PDB file of C-alpha atoms and ligand atoms in Angstrom:
ATOM      1  CA  ILE A  17       0.000   0.000   0.000  1.00  0.00           C
ATOM      2  CA  ASN A  18       1.290   3.382  -0.898  1.00  0.00           C
ATOM      3  CA  LEU A  19       0.601   5.990   1.730  1.00  0.00           C
ATOM      4  CA  PRO A  20      -0.627   9.295   0.320  1.00  0.00           C
ATOM      5  CA  LEU A  21       2.110  11.138   2.177  1.00  0.00           C
ATOM      6  CA  ARG A  22       5.011   8.910   1.770  1.00  0.00           C
ATOM      7  CA  MET A  23       8.129  10.318   3.375  1.00  0.00           C
ATOM      8  CA  SER A  24      11.706   9.375   2.897  1.00  0.00           C
ATOM      9  CA  ARG A  25      13.669   8.291   5.964  1.00  0.00           C
ATOM     10  CA  ARG A  26      15.565  11.569   5.731  1.00  0.00           C
ATOM     11  CA  ALA A  27      12.342  13.624   5.737  1.00  0.00           C
ATOM     12  CA  VAL A  28      11.104  11.752   8.827  1.00  0.00           C
ATOM     13  CA  VAL A  29      14.355  12.569  10.681  1.00  0.00           C
ATOM     14  CA  ARG A  30      14.011  16.248   9.662  1.00  0.00           C
ATOM     15  CA  LEU A  31      10.426  16.337  10.848  1.00  0.00           C
ATOM     16  CA  LEU A  32      11.397  14.806  14.206  1.00  0.00           C
ATOM     17  CA  ILE A  33      14.198  17.349  14.681  1.00  0.00           C
ATOM     18  CA  ALA A  34      11.812  20.202  13.854  1.00  0.00           C
ATOM     19  CA  LEU A  35       9.195  18.921  16.283  1.00  0.00           C
ATOM     20  CA  THR A  36      11.797  18.497  19.054  1.00  0.00           C
ATOM     21  CA  LEU A  37      12.989  22.085  18.509  1.00  0.00           C
ATOM     22  CA  MET A  38       9.446  23.405  18.576  1.00  0.00           C
ATOM     23  CA  PHE A  39       8.700  21.694  21.873  1.00  0.00           C
ATOM     24  CA  SER A  40      11.986  22.870  23.398  1.00  0.00           C
ATOM     25  CA  LEU A  41      11.289  26.461  22.391  1.00  0.00           C
ATOM     26  CA  ALA A  42       7.761  26.216  23.724  1.00  0.00           C
ATOM     27  CA  SER A  43       8.969  25.006  27.119  1.00  0.00           C
ATOM     28  CA  VAL A  44      11.671  27.710  27.270  1.00  0.00           C
ATOM     29  CA  ALA A  45       9.008  30.311  26.497  1.00  0.00           C
ATOM     30  CA  ALA A  46       6.806  28.879  29.237  1.00  0.00           C
ATOM     31  CA  VAL A  47       9.616  29.277  31.791  1.00  0.00           C
ATOM     32  CA  VAL A  48      10.525  32.807  30.691  1.00  0.00           C
ATOM     33  CA  ALA A  49       6.945  34.031  30.572  1.00  0.00           C
ATOM     34  CA  GLN A  50       5.946  32.702  34.006  1.00  0.00           C
ATOM     35  CA  PRO A  51       2.206  32.952  34.271  1.00  0.00           C
ATOM     36  CA  ALA A  52       1.429  35.776  36.712  1.00  0.00           C
ATOM     37  CA  GLN A  53       0.086  34.516  40.017  1.00  0.00           C
ATOM     38  CA  ALA A  54      -3.151  35.842  41.333  1.00  0.00           C
ATOM     39  CA  ALA A  55      -3.031  39.044  43.376  1.00  0.00           C
ATOM     40  CA  VAL A  56      -3.155  38.625  47.141  1.00  0.00           C
ATOM     41  CA  GLY A  57      -4.795  41.250  49.309  1.00  0.00           C
ATOM     42  CA  ASP A  58      -7.685  42.618  51.291  1.00  0.00           C
ATOM     43  CA  GLY A  59      -9.318  45.912  52.184  1.00  0.00           C
ATOM     44  CA  CYS A  60      -5.997  47.164  53.558  1.00  0.00           C
ATOM     45  CA  TYR A  61      -3.588  46.375  50.725  1.00  0.00           C
ATOM     46  CA  THR A  62      -3.291  44.145  47.658  1.00  0.00           C
ATOM     47  CA  TRP A  63      -0.054  42.768  46.290  1.00  0.00           C
ATOM     48  CA  SER A  64      -0.572  42.489  42.538  1.00  0.00           C
ATOM     49  CA  ARG A  65       3.028  41.355  41.906  1.00  0.00           C
ATOM     50  CA  VAL A  66       3.264  37.804  43.264  1.00  0.00           C
ATOM     51  CA  PRO A  67       5.692  36.430  44.293  1.00  0.00           C
ATOM     52  CA  LEU A  68       8.081  39.032  45.703  1.00  0.00           C
ATOM     53  CA  SER A  69      11.631  37.809  46.064  1.00  0.00           C
ATOM     54  CA  SER A  70      15.226  38.841  46.639  1.00  0.00           C
ATOM     55  CA  GLY A  71      16.535  41.526  44.278  1.00  0.00           C
ATOM     56  CA  MET A  72      13.137  43.093  43.589  1.00  0.00           C
ATOM     57  CA  SER A  73      12.226  46.657  44.459  1.00  0.00           C
ATOM     58  CA  GLY A  74       9.128  48.792  44.220  1.00  0.00           C
ATOM     59  CA  ALA A  75       6.248  50.245  46.171  1.00  0.00           C
ATOM     60  CA  ASP A  76       4.912  46.785  47.051  1.00  0.00           C
ATOM     61  CA  VAL A  77       8.140  45.779  48.845  1.00  0.00           C
ATOM     62  CA  PRO A  78       7.854  48.170  51.841  1.00  0.00           C
ATOM     63  CA  GLN A  79       4.313  46.879  52.357  1.00  0.00           C
ATOM     64  CA  LEU A  80       5.891  43.457  52.839  1.00  0.00           C
ATOM     65  CA  GLN A  81       8.832  44.771  54.887  1.00  0.00           C
ATOM     66  CA  ILE A  82       6.565  46.526  57.409  1.00  0.00           C
ATOM     67  CA  ARG A  83       4.788  43.225  58.044  1.00  0.00           C
ATOM     68  CA  VAL A  84       7.883  41.056  58.556  1.00  0.00           C
ATOM     69  CA  ALA A  85      10.015  43.661  60.391  1.00  0.00           C
ATOM     70  CA  GLY A  86       9.348  41.974  63.733  1.00  0.00           C
ATOM     71  CA  TRP A  87      11.136  38.814  62.590  1.00  0.00           C
ATOM     72  CA  MET A  88      14.735  39.924  62.991  1.00  0.00           C
ATOM     73  CA  ALA A  89      18.008  38.586  64.344  1.00  0.00           C
ATOM     74  CA  TYR A  90      19.192  39.896  67.730  1.00  0.00           C
ATOM     75  CA  GLY A  91      19.432  43.700  67.671  1.00  0.00           C
ATOM     76  CA  GLU A  92      18.745  43.990  63.942  1.00  0.00           C
ATOM     77  CA  VAL A  93      16.386  46.590  62.506  1.00  0.00           C
ATOM     78  CA  LEU A  94      14.927  46.187  59.022  1.00  0.00           C
ATOM     79  CA  SER A  95      15.030  49.306  56.837  1.00  0.00           C
ATOM     80  CA  ILE A  96      11.645  49.868  55.227  1.00  0.00           C
ATOM     81  CA  ASP A  97      13.387  50.941  52.032  1.00  0.00           C
ATOM     82  CA  GLY A  98      11.573  49.144  49.220  1.00  0.00           C
ATOM     83  CA  SER A  99      14.569  46.928  48.346  1.00  0.00           C
ATOM     84  CA  PHE A 100      14.126  43.205  48.891  1.00  0.00           C
ATOM     85  CA  GLY A 101      17.650  42.418  50.117  1.00  0.00           C
ATOM     86  CA  PRO A 102      19.218  39.728  52.325  1.00  0.00           C
ATOM     87  CA  LYS A 103      17.749  41.125  55.580  1.00  0.00           C
ATOM     88  CA  THR A 104      14.251  41.141  54.108  1.00  0.00           C
ATOM     89  CA  GLU A 105      14.756  37.605  52.816  1.00  0.00           C
ATOM     90  CA  ALA A 106      15.942  36.441  56.250  1.00  0.00           C
ATOM     91  CA  ALA A 107      12.941  38.116  57.885  1.00  0.00           C
ATOM     92  CA  VAL A 108      10.591  36.387  55.427  1.00  0.00           C
ATOM     93  CA  ARG A 109      12.264  33.052  56.247  1.00  0.00           C
ATOM     94  CA  ARG A 110      11.788  33.590  59.988  1.00  0.00           C
ATOM     95  CA  PHE A 111       8.175  34.648  59.418  1.00  0.00           C
ATOM     96  CA  GLN A 112       7.575  31.495  57.353  1.00  0.00           C
ATOM     97  CA  ALA A 113       9.201  29.261  59.981  1.00  0.00           C
ATOM     98  CA  GLY A 114       7.283  31.023  62.755  1.00  0.00           C
ATOM     99  CA  TYR A 115       3.946  30.304  61.122  1.00  0.00           C
ATOM    100  CA  GLY A 116       4.780  26.777  59.932  1.00  0.00           C
ATOM    101  CA  LEU A 117       4.897  27.663  56.225  1.00  0.00           C
ATOM    102  CA  SER A 118       7.437  26.249  53.776  1.00  0.00           C
ATOM    103  CA  VAL A 119      10.622  28.238  54.258  1.00  0.00           C
ATOM    104  CA  ASP A 120      12.084  29.647  51.029  1.00  0.00           C
ATOM    105  CA  GLY A 121      12.490  33.382  51.689  1.00  0.00           C
ATOM    106  CA  VAL A 122      10.092  34.173  48.839  1.00  0.00           C
ATOM    107  CA  ALA A 123       6.852  36.006  49.529  1.00  0.00           C
ATOM    108  CA  GLY A 124       4.438  33.978  47.397  1.00  0.00           C
ATOM    109  CA  PRO A 125       0.715  33.286  47.741  1.00  0.00           C
ATOM    110  CA  GLN A 126       1.128  31.289  50.961  1.00  0.00           C
ATOM    111  CA  THR A 127       3.245  33.894  52.790  1.00  0.00           C
ATOM    112  CA  LEU A 128       1.276  36.911  51.571  1.00  0.00           C
ATOM    113  CA  GLY A 129      -1.916  34.981  52.319  1.00  0.00           C
ATOM    114  CA  LYS A 130      -0.767  34.508  55.914  1.00  0.00           C
ATOM    115  CA  ILE A 131      -0.011  38.230  56.175  1.00  0.00           C
ATOM    116  CA  VAL A 132      -3.479  39.070  54.876  1.00  0.00           C
ATOM    117  CA  GLU A 133      -4.934  36.627  57.397  1.00  0.00           C
ATOM    118  CA  LEU A 134      -3.020  38.501  60.109  1.00  0.00           C
ATOM    119  CA  GLN A 135      -4.345  41.939  59.250  1.00  0.00           C
ATOM    120  CA  LYS A 136      -7.670  43.660  59.396  1.00  0.00           C
ATOM    121  CA  ASN A 137      -9.175  45.758  56.629  1.00  0.00           C
ATOM    122  CA  ASP A 138      -8.261  48.858  58.643  1.00  0.00           C
ATOM    123  CA  CYS A 139      -4.561  47.825  58.343  1.00  0.00           C
ATOM    124  CA  SER A 140      -4.023  47.061  62.006  1.00  0.00           C
ATOM    125  CA  PRO A 141      -2.543  43.628  62.724  1.00  0.00           C
ATOM    126  CA  ALA A 142      -4.852  40.914  64.068  1.00  0.00           C
ATOM    127  CA  HIS A 143      -4.137  41.304  67.786  1.00  0.00           C
ATOM    128  CA  PHE A 144      -3.659  45.063  68.134  1.00  0.00           C
ATOM    129  CA  ALA A 145      -6.151  47.806  67.397  1.00  0.00           C
ATOM    130  CA  TRP A 146      -6.023  51.471  66.387  1.00  0.00           C
ATOM    131  CA  SER A 147      -8.303  52.275  69.307  1.00  0.00           C
ATOM    132  CA  GLU A 148      -5.785  51.042  71.874  1.00  0.00           C
ATOM    133  CA  VAL A 149      -2.806  52.932  70.417  1.00  0.00           C
ATOM    134  CA  ASP A 150      -4.616  56.215  69.790  1.00  0.00           C
ATOM    135  CA  GLY A 151      -4.211  58.760  72.513  1.00  0.00           C
ATOM    136  CA  GLY A 152      -2.778  57.633  75.841  1.00  0.00           C
ATOM    137  CA  CYS A 153      -5.099  60.184  77.448  1.00  0.00           C
ATOM    138  CA  GLY A 154      -8.165  59.092  75.494  1.00  0.00           C
ATOM    139  CA  GLN A 155      -8.525  62.130  73.235  1.00  0.00           C
ATOM    140  CA  GLY A 156      -8.338  60.153  69.943  1.00  0.00           C
ATOM    141  CA  GLY A 157      -7.717  61.259  66.373  1.00  0.00           C
ATOM    142  CA  PHE A 158      -3.908  60.898  66.297  1.00  0.00           C
ATOM    143  CA  SER A 159      -3.644  64.695  66.414  1.00  0.00           C
ATOM    144  CA  GLY A 160      -1.733  67.155  68.552  1.00  0.00           C
ATOM    145  CA  GLY A 161       1.521  65.224  68.389  1.00  0.00           C
ATOM    146  CA  ALA A 162       4.900  65.852  66.768  1.00  0.00           C
ATOM    147  CA  LEU A 163       3.846  64.735  63.261  1.00  0.00           C
ATOM    148  CA  PRO A 164       0.738  64.948  61.082  1.00  0.00           C
ATOM    149  CA  PRO A 165      -1.865  62.263  61.934  1.00  0.00           C
ATOM    150  CA  ASP A 166      -1.196  60.178  58.800  1.00  0.00           C
ATOM    151  CA  GLN A 167       2.507  59.897  59.670  1.00  0.00           C
ATOM    152  CA  ILE A 168       1.652  59.090  63.277  1.00  0.00           C
ATOM    153  CA  LYS A 169      -0.597  56.304  62.041  1.00  0.00           C
ATOM    154  CA  GLU A 170       2.058  54.962  59.680  1.00  0.00           C
ATOM    155  CA  ASN A 171       4.583  54.800  62.526  1.00  0.00           C
ATOM    156  CA  LEU A 172       2.067  53.145  64.825  1.00  0.00           C
ATOM    157  CA  LYS A 173       1.247  50.571  62.164  1.00  0.00           C
ATOM    158  CA  ARG A 174       4.932  49.639  61.960  1.00  0.00           C
ATOM    159  CA  ALA A 175       5.228  49.416  65.742  1.00  0.00           C
ATOM    160  CA  MET A 176       2.110  47.229  65.957  1.00  0.00           C
ATOM    161  CA  TRP A 177       3.364  44.779  63.316  1.00  0.00           C
ATOM    162  CA  LYS A 178       6.547  44.264  65.321  1.00  0.00           C
ATOM    163  CA  ALA A 179       4.436  43.659  68.414  1.00  0.00           C
ATOM    164  CA  GLU A 180       2.307  41.181  66.462  1.00  0.00           C
ATOM    165  CA  ALA A 181       5.446  39.184  65.616  1.00  0.00           C
ATOM    166  CA  MET A 182       6.615  39.297  69.216  1.00  0.00           C
ATOM    167  CA  ARG A 183       3.226  38.167  70.497  1.00  0.00           C
ATOM    168  CA  HIS A 184       3.292  35.121  68.218  1.00  0.00           C
ATOM    169  CA  LYS A 185       6.858  34.235  69.242  1.00  0.00           C
ATOM    170  CA  LEU A 186       5.754  34.391  72.884  1.00  0.00           C
ATOM    171  CA  GLY A 187       3.131  31.721  72.308  1.00  0.00           C
ATOM    172  CA  ASP A 188       0.179  33.889  71.210  1.00  0.00           C
ATOM    173  CA  ARG A 189      -0.384  35.159  74.735  1.00  0.00           C
ATOM    174  CA  PRO A 190      -2.244  38.475  74.949  1.00  0.00           C
ATOM    175  CA  ILE A 191      -0.261  41.698  75.109  1.00  0.00           C
ATOM    176  CA  ASN A 192      -1.942  45.033  75.754  1.00  0.00           C
ATOM    177  CA  ALA A 193      -0.606  48.193  74.169  1.00  0.00           C
ATOM    178  CA  SER A 194      -0.914  51.927  74.368  1.00  0.00           C
ATOM    179  CA  GLY A 195       0.896  54.159  71.927  1.00  0.00           C
ATOM    180  CA  PHE A 196       0.409  57.683  70.662  1.00  0.00           C
ATOM    181  CA  ARG A 197       0.372  60.734  72.935  1.00  0.00           C
ATOM    182  CA  SER A 198      -0.424  64.310  71.993  1.00  0.00           C
ATOM    183  CA  TYR A 199       1.778  66.994  73.557  1.00  0.00           C
ATOM    184  CA  SER A 200      -0.942  67.860  76.059  1.00  0.00           C
ATOM    185  CA  CYS A 201      -1.276  64.199  76.985  1.00  0.00           C
ATOM    186  CA  ASN A 202       2.485  63.693  77.281  1.00  0.00           C
ATOM    187  CA  ASN A 203       2.864  66.848  79.377  1.00  0.00           C
ATOM    188  CA  SER A 204       0.227  65.603  81.792  1.00  0.00           C
ATOM    189  CA  ILE A 205       2.145  62.402  82.549  1.00  0.00           C
ATOM    190  CA  PRO A 206       4.557  62.770  85.473  1.00  0.00           C
ATOM    191  CA  ASN A 207       8.182  62.095  84.507  1.00  0.00           C
ATOM    192  CA  ALA A 208       7.391  61.647  80.781  1.00  0.00           C
ATOM    193  CA  ASP A 209      10.207  62.538  78.385  1.00  0.00           C
ATOM    194  CA  PRO A 210       9.174  65.942  76.884  1.00  0.00           C
ATOM    195  CA  ASN A 211      10.393  64.673  73.479  1.00  0.00           C
ATOM    196  CA  SER A 212       8.950  61.186  73.929  1.00  0.00           C
ATOM    197  CA  GLN A 213       8.811  58.756  71.020  1.00  0.00           C
ATOM    198  CA  HIS A 214       5.105  58.466  71.844  1.00  0.00           C
ATOM    199  CA  LEU A 215       4.635  61.962  70.363  1.00  0.00           C
ATOM    200  CA  TYR A 216       5.774  60.548  66.997  1.00  0.00           C
ATOM    201  CA  GLY A 217       3.729  57.348  67.110  1.00  0.00           C
ATOM    202  CA  ARG A 218       6.956  55.359  67.158  1.00  0.00           C
ATOM    203  CA  ALA A 219       6.478  53.879  70.633  1.00  0.00           C
ATOM    204  CA  LEU A 220       4.257  51.360  72.355  1.00  0.00           C
ATOM    205  CA  ASP A 221       3.903  50.720  76.076  1.00  0.00           C
ATOM    206  CA  LEU A 222       3.199  47.030  76.566  1.00  0.00           C
ATOM    207  CA  THR A 223       1.695  45.137  79.464  1.00  0.00           C
ATOM    208  CA  ALA A 224       0.802  41.498  79.990  1.00  0.00           C
ATOM    209  CA  THR A 225      -1.517  39.841  82.436  1.00  0.00           C
ATOM    210  CA  TRP A 226       0.046  36.385  82.080  1.00  0.00           C
ATOM    211  CA  GLY A 227       2.769  35.040  84.309  1.00  0.00           C
ATOM    212  CA  THR A 228       4.172  37.139  87.096  1.00  0.00           C
ATOM    213  CA  VAL A 229       4.280  40.826  86.264  1.00  0.00           C
ATOM    214  CA  THR A 230       8.058  40.891  86.137  1.00  0.00           C
ATOM    215  CA  GLY A 231       8.225  37.498  84.440  1.00  0.00           C
ATOM    216  CA  GLY A 232       5.779  38.434  81.691  1.00  0.00           C
ATOM    217  CA  LEU A 233       7.286  41.868  81.203  1.00  0.00           C
ATOM    218  CA  CYS A 234      10.806  40.444  81.038  1.00  0.00           C
ATOM    219  CA  ASP A 235       9.683  37.892  78.445  1.00  0.00           C
ATOM    220  CA  ILE A 236       8.425  40.807  76.356  1.00  0.00           C
ATOM    221  CA  ALA A 237      11.558  42.897  76.913  1.00  0.00           C
ATOM    222  CA  ARG A 238      13.825  39.996  75.886  1.00  0.00           C
ATOM    223  CA  ALA A 239      11.716  39.166  72.834  1.00  0.00           C
ATOM    224  CA  ALA A 240      11.774  42.832  71.771  1.00  0.00           C
ATOM    225  CA  ARG A 241      15.507  42.474  71.061  1.00  0.00           C
ATOM    226  CA  TYR A 242      14.570  40.135  68.183  1.00  0.00           C
ATOM    227  CA  ALA A 243      11.610  42.204  66.991  1.00  0.00           C
ATOM    228  CA  GLY A 244      13.369  45.153  65.376  1.00  0.00           C
ATOM    229  CA  TYR A 245      12.969  47.659  68.215  1.00  0.00           C
ATOM    230  CA  ASN A 246      15.850  50.062  68.797  1.00  0.00           C
ATOM    231  CA  GLY A 247      14.305  51.398  72.011  1.00  0.00           C
ATOM    232  CA  ILE A 248      13.505  48.976  74.846  1.00  0.00           C
ATOM    233  CA  LEU A 249      12.875  50.249  78.385  1.00  0.00           C
ATOM    234  CA  GLY A 250      11.538  47.872  81.009  1.00  0.00           C
ATOM    235  CA  PRO A 251      11.663  46.637  84.594  1.00  0.00           C
ATOM    236  CA  GLY A 252      14.538  48.050  86.606  1.00  0.00           C
ATOM    237  CA  TYR A 253      14.722  51.214  84.499  1.00  0.00           C
ATOM    238  CA  GLN A 254      13.176  54.244  86.193  1.00  0.00           C
ATOM    239  CA  TYR A 255       9.376  54.524  85.807  1.00  0.00           C
ATOM    240  CA  HIS A 256       9.240  51.271  83.783  1.00  0.00           C
ATOM    241  CA  ASN A 257       8.536  48.597  86.383  1.00  0.00           C
ATOM    242  CA  ASP A 258       4.921  48.126  85.291  1.00  0.00           C
ATOM    243  CA  HIS A 259       5.281  48.070  81.502  1.00  0.00           C
ATOM    244  CA  VAL A 260       7.772  47.607  78.672  1.00  0.00           C
ATOM    245  CA  HIS A 261       8.308  50.583  76.409  1.00  0.00           C
ATOM    246  CA  VAL A 262       9.398  49.690  72.857  1.00  0.00           C
ATOM    247  CA  ASP A 263      10.129  52.122  70.059  1.00  0.00           C
ATOM    248  CA  SER A 264      11.847  52.637  66.712  1.00  0.00           C
ATOM    249  CA  ARG A 265      14.292  55.443  67.562  1.00  0.00           C
ATOM    250  CA  SER A 266      17.278  55.830  65.238  1.00  0.00           C
ATOM    251  CA  SER A 267      19.908  54.172  67.409  1.00  0.00           C
ATOM    252  CA  ARG A 268      19.827  51.444  70.019  1.00  0.00           C
ATOM    253  CA  SER A 269      18.901  52.299  73.589  1.00  0.00           C
ATOM    254  CA  TRP A 270      17.989  49.307  75.747  1.00  0.00           C
ATOM    255  CA  ALA A 271      17.569  49.241  79.515  1.00  0.00           C
ATOM    256  CA  ALA A 272      15.660  46.710  81.588  1.00  0.00           C
ATOM    257  CA  PRO A 273      18.168  45.765  84.301  1.00  0.00           C
ATOM    258  CA  THR A 274      15.742  43.506  86.181  1.00  0.00           C
ATOM    259  CA  CYS A 275      15.505  41.421  83.004  1.00  0.00           C
ATOM    260  CA  GLY A 276      19.276  41.408  82.445  1.00  0.00           C
ATOM    261  CA  ILE A 277      19.025  43.964  79.657  1.00  0.00           C
TER     262      ILE A 277
HETATM  263 ZN1  LIG F 235       6.630  54.559  76.738  1.00  0.00          ZN
END
């Protein structure tokens, strides 16, 4: 029987080579043009570039950095600079390990999904609230401080995310926080620093009802050293026996002698 399309042996070999090349090129193209992954977000923020990984930069990177900045090595502070470098990658790895995710240092759907799960639509982290960090004297509105209210809120958001990390590392035990103070509020507090970090929204005062007062507070003070806080003042430091003050001042100042800090 003569086939209608009879091919010589040589033509068959050529056809096979051509097909092999086509498939190789197609698979190379598939790798290069990685299909974009679905955006991950909520009412607070949506990451449309997924995944985020080392070497990337852009406006979506600081939104990640703020949320992993509490997962640092001892004494380290993460710059919220929009560049996904080695410190950001290490923080992402610690975050992933801390929440039992696969650890690869890449912020993909699983990691960003966990972050979204940990935040509310109003951008506060799951276990801290704007209401508790607004106005140590109860006046509200984030006004009357050293910065405009939107900057105060941004600083408080960063401080709360670090506290959220610390809370999880301490076994998800409740931590209460207060934060912002207006000048009039700060001035009404005996012995308050007249240029307190609370005026800038950079500071939280933390208390815990679990354990002994000193025990719980010292656990917090020790954990704060791994949570990206440059300022830590706690038990044994004047006026700090009943709470731990943490803040993001520009250089390290730690004192909690009762806790060995
Ligand atoms: Zn304080």
